[in-house]
XYZ file of N, CA, C and O in Angstrom:
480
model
N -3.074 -20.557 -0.422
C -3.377 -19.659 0.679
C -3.703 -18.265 0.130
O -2.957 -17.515 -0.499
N -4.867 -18.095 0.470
C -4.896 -16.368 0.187
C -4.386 -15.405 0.746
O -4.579 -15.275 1.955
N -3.597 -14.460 0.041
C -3.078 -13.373 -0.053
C -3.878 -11.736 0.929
O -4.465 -10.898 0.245
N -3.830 -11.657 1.550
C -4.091 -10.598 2.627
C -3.399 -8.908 2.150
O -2.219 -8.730 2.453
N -3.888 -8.145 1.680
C -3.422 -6.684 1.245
C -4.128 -5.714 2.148
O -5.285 -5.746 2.568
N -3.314 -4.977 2.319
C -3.623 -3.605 3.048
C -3.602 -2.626 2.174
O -2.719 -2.292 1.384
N -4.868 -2.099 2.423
C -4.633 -0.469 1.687
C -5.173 0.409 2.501
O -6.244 0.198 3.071
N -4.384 1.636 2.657
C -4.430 2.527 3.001
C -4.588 4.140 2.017
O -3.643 4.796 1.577
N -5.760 4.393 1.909
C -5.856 5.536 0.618
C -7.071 6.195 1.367
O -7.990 5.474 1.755
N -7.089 7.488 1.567
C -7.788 8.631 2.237
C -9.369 9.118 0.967
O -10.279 9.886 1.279
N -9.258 8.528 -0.132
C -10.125 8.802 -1.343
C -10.965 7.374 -1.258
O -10.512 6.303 -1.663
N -12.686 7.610 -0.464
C -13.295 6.412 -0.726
C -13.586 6.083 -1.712
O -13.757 4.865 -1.746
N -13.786 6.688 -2.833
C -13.422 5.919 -4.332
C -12.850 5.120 -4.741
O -13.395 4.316 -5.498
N -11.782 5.034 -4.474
C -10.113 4.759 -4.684
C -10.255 3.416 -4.025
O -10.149 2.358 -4.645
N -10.519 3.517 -2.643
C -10.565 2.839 -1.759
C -11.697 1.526 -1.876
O -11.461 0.406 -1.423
N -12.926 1.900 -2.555
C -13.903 0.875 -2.804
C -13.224 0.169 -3.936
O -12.902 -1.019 -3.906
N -13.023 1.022 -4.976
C -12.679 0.366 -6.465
C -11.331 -0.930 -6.093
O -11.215 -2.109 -6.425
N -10.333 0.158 -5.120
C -9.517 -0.966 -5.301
C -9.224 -2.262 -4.207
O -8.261 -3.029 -4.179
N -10.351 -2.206 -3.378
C -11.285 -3.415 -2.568
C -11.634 -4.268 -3.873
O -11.049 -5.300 -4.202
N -12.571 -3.728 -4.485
C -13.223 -4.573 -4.890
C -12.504 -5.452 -6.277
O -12.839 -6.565 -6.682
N -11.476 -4.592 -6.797
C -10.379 -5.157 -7.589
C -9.786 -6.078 -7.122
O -9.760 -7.099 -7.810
N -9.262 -6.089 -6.132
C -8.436 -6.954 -5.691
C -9.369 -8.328 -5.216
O -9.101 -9.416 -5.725
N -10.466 -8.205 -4.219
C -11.372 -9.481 -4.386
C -11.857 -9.965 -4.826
O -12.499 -10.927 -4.404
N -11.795 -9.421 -6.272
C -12.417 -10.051 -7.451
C -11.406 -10.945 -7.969
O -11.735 -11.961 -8.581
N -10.038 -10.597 -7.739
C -8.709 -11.386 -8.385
C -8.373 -12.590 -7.512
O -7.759 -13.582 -7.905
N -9.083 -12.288 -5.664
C -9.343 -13.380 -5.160
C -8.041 -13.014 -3.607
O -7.677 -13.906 -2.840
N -7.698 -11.922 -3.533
C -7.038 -11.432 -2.348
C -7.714 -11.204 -1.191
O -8.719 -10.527 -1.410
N -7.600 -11.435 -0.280
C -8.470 -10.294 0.722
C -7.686 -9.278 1.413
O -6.590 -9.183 1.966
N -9.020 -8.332 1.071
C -8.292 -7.117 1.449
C -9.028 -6.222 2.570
O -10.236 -6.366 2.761
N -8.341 -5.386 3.232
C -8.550 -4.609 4.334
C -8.206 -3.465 4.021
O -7.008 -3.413 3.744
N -8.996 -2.055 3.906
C -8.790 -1.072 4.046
C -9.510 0.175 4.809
O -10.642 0.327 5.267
N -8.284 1.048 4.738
C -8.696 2.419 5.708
C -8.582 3.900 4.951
O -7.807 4.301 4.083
N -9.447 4.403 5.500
C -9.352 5.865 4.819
C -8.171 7.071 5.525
O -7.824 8.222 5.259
N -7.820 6.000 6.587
C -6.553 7.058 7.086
C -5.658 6.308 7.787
O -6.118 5.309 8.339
N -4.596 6.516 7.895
C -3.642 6.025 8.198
C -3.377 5.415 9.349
O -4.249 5.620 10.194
N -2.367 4.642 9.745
C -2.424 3.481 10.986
C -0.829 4.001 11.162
O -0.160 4.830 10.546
N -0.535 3.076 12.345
C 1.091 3.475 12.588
C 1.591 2.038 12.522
O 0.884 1.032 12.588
N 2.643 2.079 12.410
C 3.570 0.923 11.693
C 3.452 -0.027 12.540
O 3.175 -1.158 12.142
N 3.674 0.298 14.128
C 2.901 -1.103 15.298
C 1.532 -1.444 14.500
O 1.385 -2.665 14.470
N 0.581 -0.816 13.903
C -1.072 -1.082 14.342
C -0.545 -1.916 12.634
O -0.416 -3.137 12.549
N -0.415 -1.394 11.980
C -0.177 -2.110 10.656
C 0.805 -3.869 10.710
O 0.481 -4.867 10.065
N 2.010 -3.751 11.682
C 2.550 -4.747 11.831
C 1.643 -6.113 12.566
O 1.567 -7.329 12.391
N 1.129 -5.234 13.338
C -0.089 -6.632 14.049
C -1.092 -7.189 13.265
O -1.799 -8.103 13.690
N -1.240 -6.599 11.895
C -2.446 -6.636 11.170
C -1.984 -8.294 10.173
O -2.786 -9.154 9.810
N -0.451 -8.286 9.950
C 0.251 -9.066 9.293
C -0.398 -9.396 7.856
O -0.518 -10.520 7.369
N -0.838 -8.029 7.218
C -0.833 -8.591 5.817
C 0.364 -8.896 5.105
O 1.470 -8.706 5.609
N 0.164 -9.468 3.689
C 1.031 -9.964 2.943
C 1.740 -9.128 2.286
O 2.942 -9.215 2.035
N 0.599 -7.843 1.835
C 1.466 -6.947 1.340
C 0.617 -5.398 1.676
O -0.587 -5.367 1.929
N 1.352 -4.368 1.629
C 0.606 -2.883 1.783
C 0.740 -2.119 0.595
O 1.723 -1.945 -0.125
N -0.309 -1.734 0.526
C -0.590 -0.139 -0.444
C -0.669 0.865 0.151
O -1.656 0.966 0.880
N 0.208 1.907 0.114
C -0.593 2.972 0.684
C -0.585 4.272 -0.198
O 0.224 4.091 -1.107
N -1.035 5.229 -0.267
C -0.994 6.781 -0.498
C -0.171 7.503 0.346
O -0.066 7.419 1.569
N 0.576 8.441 -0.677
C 1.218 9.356 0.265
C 0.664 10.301 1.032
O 1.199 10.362 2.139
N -0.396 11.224 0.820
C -1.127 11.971 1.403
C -2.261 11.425 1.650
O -3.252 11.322 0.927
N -2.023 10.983 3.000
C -3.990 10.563 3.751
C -4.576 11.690 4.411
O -3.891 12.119 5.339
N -5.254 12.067 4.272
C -5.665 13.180 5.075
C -6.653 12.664 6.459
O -7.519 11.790 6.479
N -6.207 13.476 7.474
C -6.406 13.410 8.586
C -5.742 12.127 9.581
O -6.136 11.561 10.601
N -4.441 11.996 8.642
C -3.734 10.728 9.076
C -2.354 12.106 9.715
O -1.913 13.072 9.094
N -2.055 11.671 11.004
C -0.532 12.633 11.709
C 0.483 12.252 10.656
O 1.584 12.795 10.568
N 0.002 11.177 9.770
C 2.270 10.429 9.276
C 1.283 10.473 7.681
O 0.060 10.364 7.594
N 2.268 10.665 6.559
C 2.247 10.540 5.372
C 2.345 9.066 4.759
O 2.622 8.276 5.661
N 2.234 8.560 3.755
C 2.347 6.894 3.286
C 3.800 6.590 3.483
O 4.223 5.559 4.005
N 4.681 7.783 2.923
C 5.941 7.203 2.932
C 6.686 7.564 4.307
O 7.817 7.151 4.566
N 6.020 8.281 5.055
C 6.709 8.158 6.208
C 6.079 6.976 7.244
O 6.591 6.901 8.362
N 5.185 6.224 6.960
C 4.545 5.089 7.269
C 5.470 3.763 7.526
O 5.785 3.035 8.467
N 5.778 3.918 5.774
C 6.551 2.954 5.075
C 8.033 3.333 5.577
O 8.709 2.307 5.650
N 8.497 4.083 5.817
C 9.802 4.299 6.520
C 10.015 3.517 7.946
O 10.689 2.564 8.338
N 8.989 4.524 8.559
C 9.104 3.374 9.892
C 8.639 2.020 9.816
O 9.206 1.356 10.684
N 7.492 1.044 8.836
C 7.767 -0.311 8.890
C 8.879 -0.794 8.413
O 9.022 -2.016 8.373
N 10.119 0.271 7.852
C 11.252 -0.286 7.349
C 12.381 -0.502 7.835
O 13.333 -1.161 7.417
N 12.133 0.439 9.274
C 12.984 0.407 10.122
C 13.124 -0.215 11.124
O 13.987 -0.251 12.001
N 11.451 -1.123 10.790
C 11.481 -2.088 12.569
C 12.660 -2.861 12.260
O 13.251 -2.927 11.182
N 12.988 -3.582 13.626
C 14.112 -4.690 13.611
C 13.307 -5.524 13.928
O 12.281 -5.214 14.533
N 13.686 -7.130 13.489
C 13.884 -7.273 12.706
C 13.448 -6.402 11.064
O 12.405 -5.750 11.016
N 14.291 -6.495 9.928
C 13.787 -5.523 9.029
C 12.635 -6.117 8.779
O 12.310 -7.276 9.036
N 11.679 -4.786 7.970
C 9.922 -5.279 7.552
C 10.158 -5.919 6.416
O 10.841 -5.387 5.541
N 9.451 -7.556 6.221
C 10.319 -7.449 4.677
C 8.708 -7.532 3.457
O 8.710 -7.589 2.227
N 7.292 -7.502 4.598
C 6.128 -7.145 4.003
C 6.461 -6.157 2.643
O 7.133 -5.160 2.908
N 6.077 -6.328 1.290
C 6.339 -5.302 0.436
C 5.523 -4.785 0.646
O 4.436 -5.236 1.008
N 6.043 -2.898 0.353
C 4.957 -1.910 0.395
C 5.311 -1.112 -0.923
O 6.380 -0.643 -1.313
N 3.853 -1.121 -1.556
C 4.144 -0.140 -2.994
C 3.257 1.258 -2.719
O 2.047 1.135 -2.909
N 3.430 1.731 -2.565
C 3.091 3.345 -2.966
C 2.563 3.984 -4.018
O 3.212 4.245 -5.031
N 1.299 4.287 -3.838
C 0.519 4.666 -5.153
C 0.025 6.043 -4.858
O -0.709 6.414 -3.942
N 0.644 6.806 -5.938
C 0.346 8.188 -5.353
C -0.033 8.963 -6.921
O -0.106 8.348 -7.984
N -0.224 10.317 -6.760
C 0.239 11.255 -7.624
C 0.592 12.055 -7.147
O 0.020 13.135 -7.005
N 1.583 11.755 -6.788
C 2.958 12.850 -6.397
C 3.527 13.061 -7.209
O 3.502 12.200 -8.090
N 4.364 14.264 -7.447
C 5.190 14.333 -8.769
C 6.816 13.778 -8.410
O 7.675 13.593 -9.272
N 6.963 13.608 -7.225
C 8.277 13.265 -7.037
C 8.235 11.964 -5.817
O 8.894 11.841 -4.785
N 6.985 10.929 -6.531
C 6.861 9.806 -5.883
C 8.518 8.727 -6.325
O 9.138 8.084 -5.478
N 8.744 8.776 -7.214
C 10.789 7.881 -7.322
C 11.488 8.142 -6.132
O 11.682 7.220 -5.340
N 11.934 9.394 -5.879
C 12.409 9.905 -4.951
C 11.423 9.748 -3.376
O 12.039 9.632 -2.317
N 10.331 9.757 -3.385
C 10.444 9.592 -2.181
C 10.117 7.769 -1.825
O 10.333 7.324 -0.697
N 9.730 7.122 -2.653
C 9.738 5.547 -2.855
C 11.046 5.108 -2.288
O 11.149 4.387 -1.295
N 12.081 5.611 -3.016
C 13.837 5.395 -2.574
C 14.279 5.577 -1.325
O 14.977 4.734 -0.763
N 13.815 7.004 -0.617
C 14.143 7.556 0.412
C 13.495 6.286 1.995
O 14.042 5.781 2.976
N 12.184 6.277 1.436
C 11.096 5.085 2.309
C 11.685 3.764 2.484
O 11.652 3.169 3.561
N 12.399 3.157 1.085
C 12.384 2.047 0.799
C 11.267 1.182 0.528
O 11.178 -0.035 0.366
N 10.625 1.915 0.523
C 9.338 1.348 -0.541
C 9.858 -0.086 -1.320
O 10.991 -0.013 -1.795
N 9.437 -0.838 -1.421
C 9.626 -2.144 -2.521
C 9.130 -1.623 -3.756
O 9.720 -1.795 -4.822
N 7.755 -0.811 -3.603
C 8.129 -0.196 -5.473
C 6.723 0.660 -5.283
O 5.918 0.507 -4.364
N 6.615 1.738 -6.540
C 5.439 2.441 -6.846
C 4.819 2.529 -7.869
O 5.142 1.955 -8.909
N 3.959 3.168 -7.747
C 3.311 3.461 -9.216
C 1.981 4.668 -8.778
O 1.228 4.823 -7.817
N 2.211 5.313 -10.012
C 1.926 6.624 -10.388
C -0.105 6.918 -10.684
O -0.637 6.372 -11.651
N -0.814 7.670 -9.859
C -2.141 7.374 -10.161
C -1.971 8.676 -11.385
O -1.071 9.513 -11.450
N -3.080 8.515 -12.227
C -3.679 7.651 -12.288
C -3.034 6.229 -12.715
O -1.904 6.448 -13.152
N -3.335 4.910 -12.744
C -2.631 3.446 -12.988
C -3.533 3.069 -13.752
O -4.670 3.309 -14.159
N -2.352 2.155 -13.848
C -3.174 0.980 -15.437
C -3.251 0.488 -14.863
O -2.281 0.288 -14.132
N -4.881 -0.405 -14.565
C -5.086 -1.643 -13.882
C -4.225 -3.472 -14.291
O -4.073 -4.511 -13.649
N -4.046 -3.234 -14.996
C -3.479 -4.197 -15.603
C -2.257 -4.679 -15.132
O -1.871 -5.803 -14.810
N -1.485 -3.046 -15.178
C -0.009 -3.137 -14.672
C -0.331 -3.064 -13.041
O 0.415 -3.890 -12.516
N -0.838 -2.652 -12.410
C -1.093 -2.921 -10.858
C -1.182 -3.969 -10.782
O -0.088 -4.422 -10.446
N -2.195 -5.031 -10.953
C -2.373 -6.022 -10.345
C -1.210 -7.160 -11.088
O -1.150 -8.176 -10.397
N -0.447 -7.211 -12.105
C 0.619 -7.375 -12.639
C 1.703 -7.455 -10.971
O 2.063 -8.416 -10.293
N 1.963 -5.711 -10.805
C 2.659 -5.525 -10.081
C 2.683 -6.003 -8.363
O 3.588 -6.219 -7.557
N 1.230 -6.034 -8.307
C 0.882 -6.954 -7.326
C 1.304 -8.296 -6.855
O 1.772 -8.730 -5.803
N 0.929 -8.871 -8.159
C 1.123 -10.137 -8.139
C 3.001 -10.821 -8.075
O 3.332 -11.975 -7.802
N 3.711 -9.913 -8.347
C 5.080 -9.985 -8.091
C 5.463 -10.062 -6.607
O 6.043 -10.890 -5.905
N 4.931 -8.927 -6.429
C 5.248 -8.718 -4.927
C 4.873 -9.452 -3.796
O 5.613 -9.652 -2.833
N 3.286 -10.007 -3.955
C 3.278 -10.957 -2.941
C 3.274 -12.538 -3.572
O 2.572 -13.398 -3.042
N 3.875 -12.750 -4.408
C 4.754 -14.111 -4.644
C 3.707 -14.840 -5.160
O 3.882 -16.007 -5.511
């Protein structure tokens, strides 16, 4: 069964490259240049989410995104990794409950590595 990813990253660069990364590895993926709210994301039922912490022209940040899909009840148990360059992306990964992050710029290698953990 193929694997369904969400990304959410405000940089269409970012955003094409890592479309087209991921469907090349054979995922399908869906992305936006700004942010969704944790209902519009939960109906979407991907397998797993990416997002950025700063989307611009998004009202909620990645990790405050990821907070509230963490707080639906039942808990969200969709992993969400967080790819930012934030300097104090650990701390706010922890605070979110993020399932895990990683630091742009990224090693492609170790992303889709890290990917591949997460959605099983």
């Amino acid at each position: 069964m193929i694997k369904r990813i969400l990304i959410i990253e405000d940089d269409p660069g970012i955003l094409e490259l890592l479309h087209l990364i991921f469907e090349t590895e054979g995922y399908a993926v869906e992305g936006f240049l700004n942010g969704k709210s944790a209902a519009e994301i939960i109906l979407l039922k991907p397998d797993m989410i990416i997002l950025d912490i700063k989307i611009v022209g998004s009202v909620q940040t990645g990790d405050q995104i990821c907070a509230d899909l963490k707080a639906t009840t039942p808990l969200y148990i969709t992993p969400v990794l967080l790819l930012s360059a934030e300097p104090d992306l650990p701390e706010l990964s922890a605070a979110c409950f993020s399932d895990s992050f990683m630091a742009k710029p990224f090693d492609l290698d170790k992303l889709l590595n890290r990917v591949a953990e997460l959605t099983g």
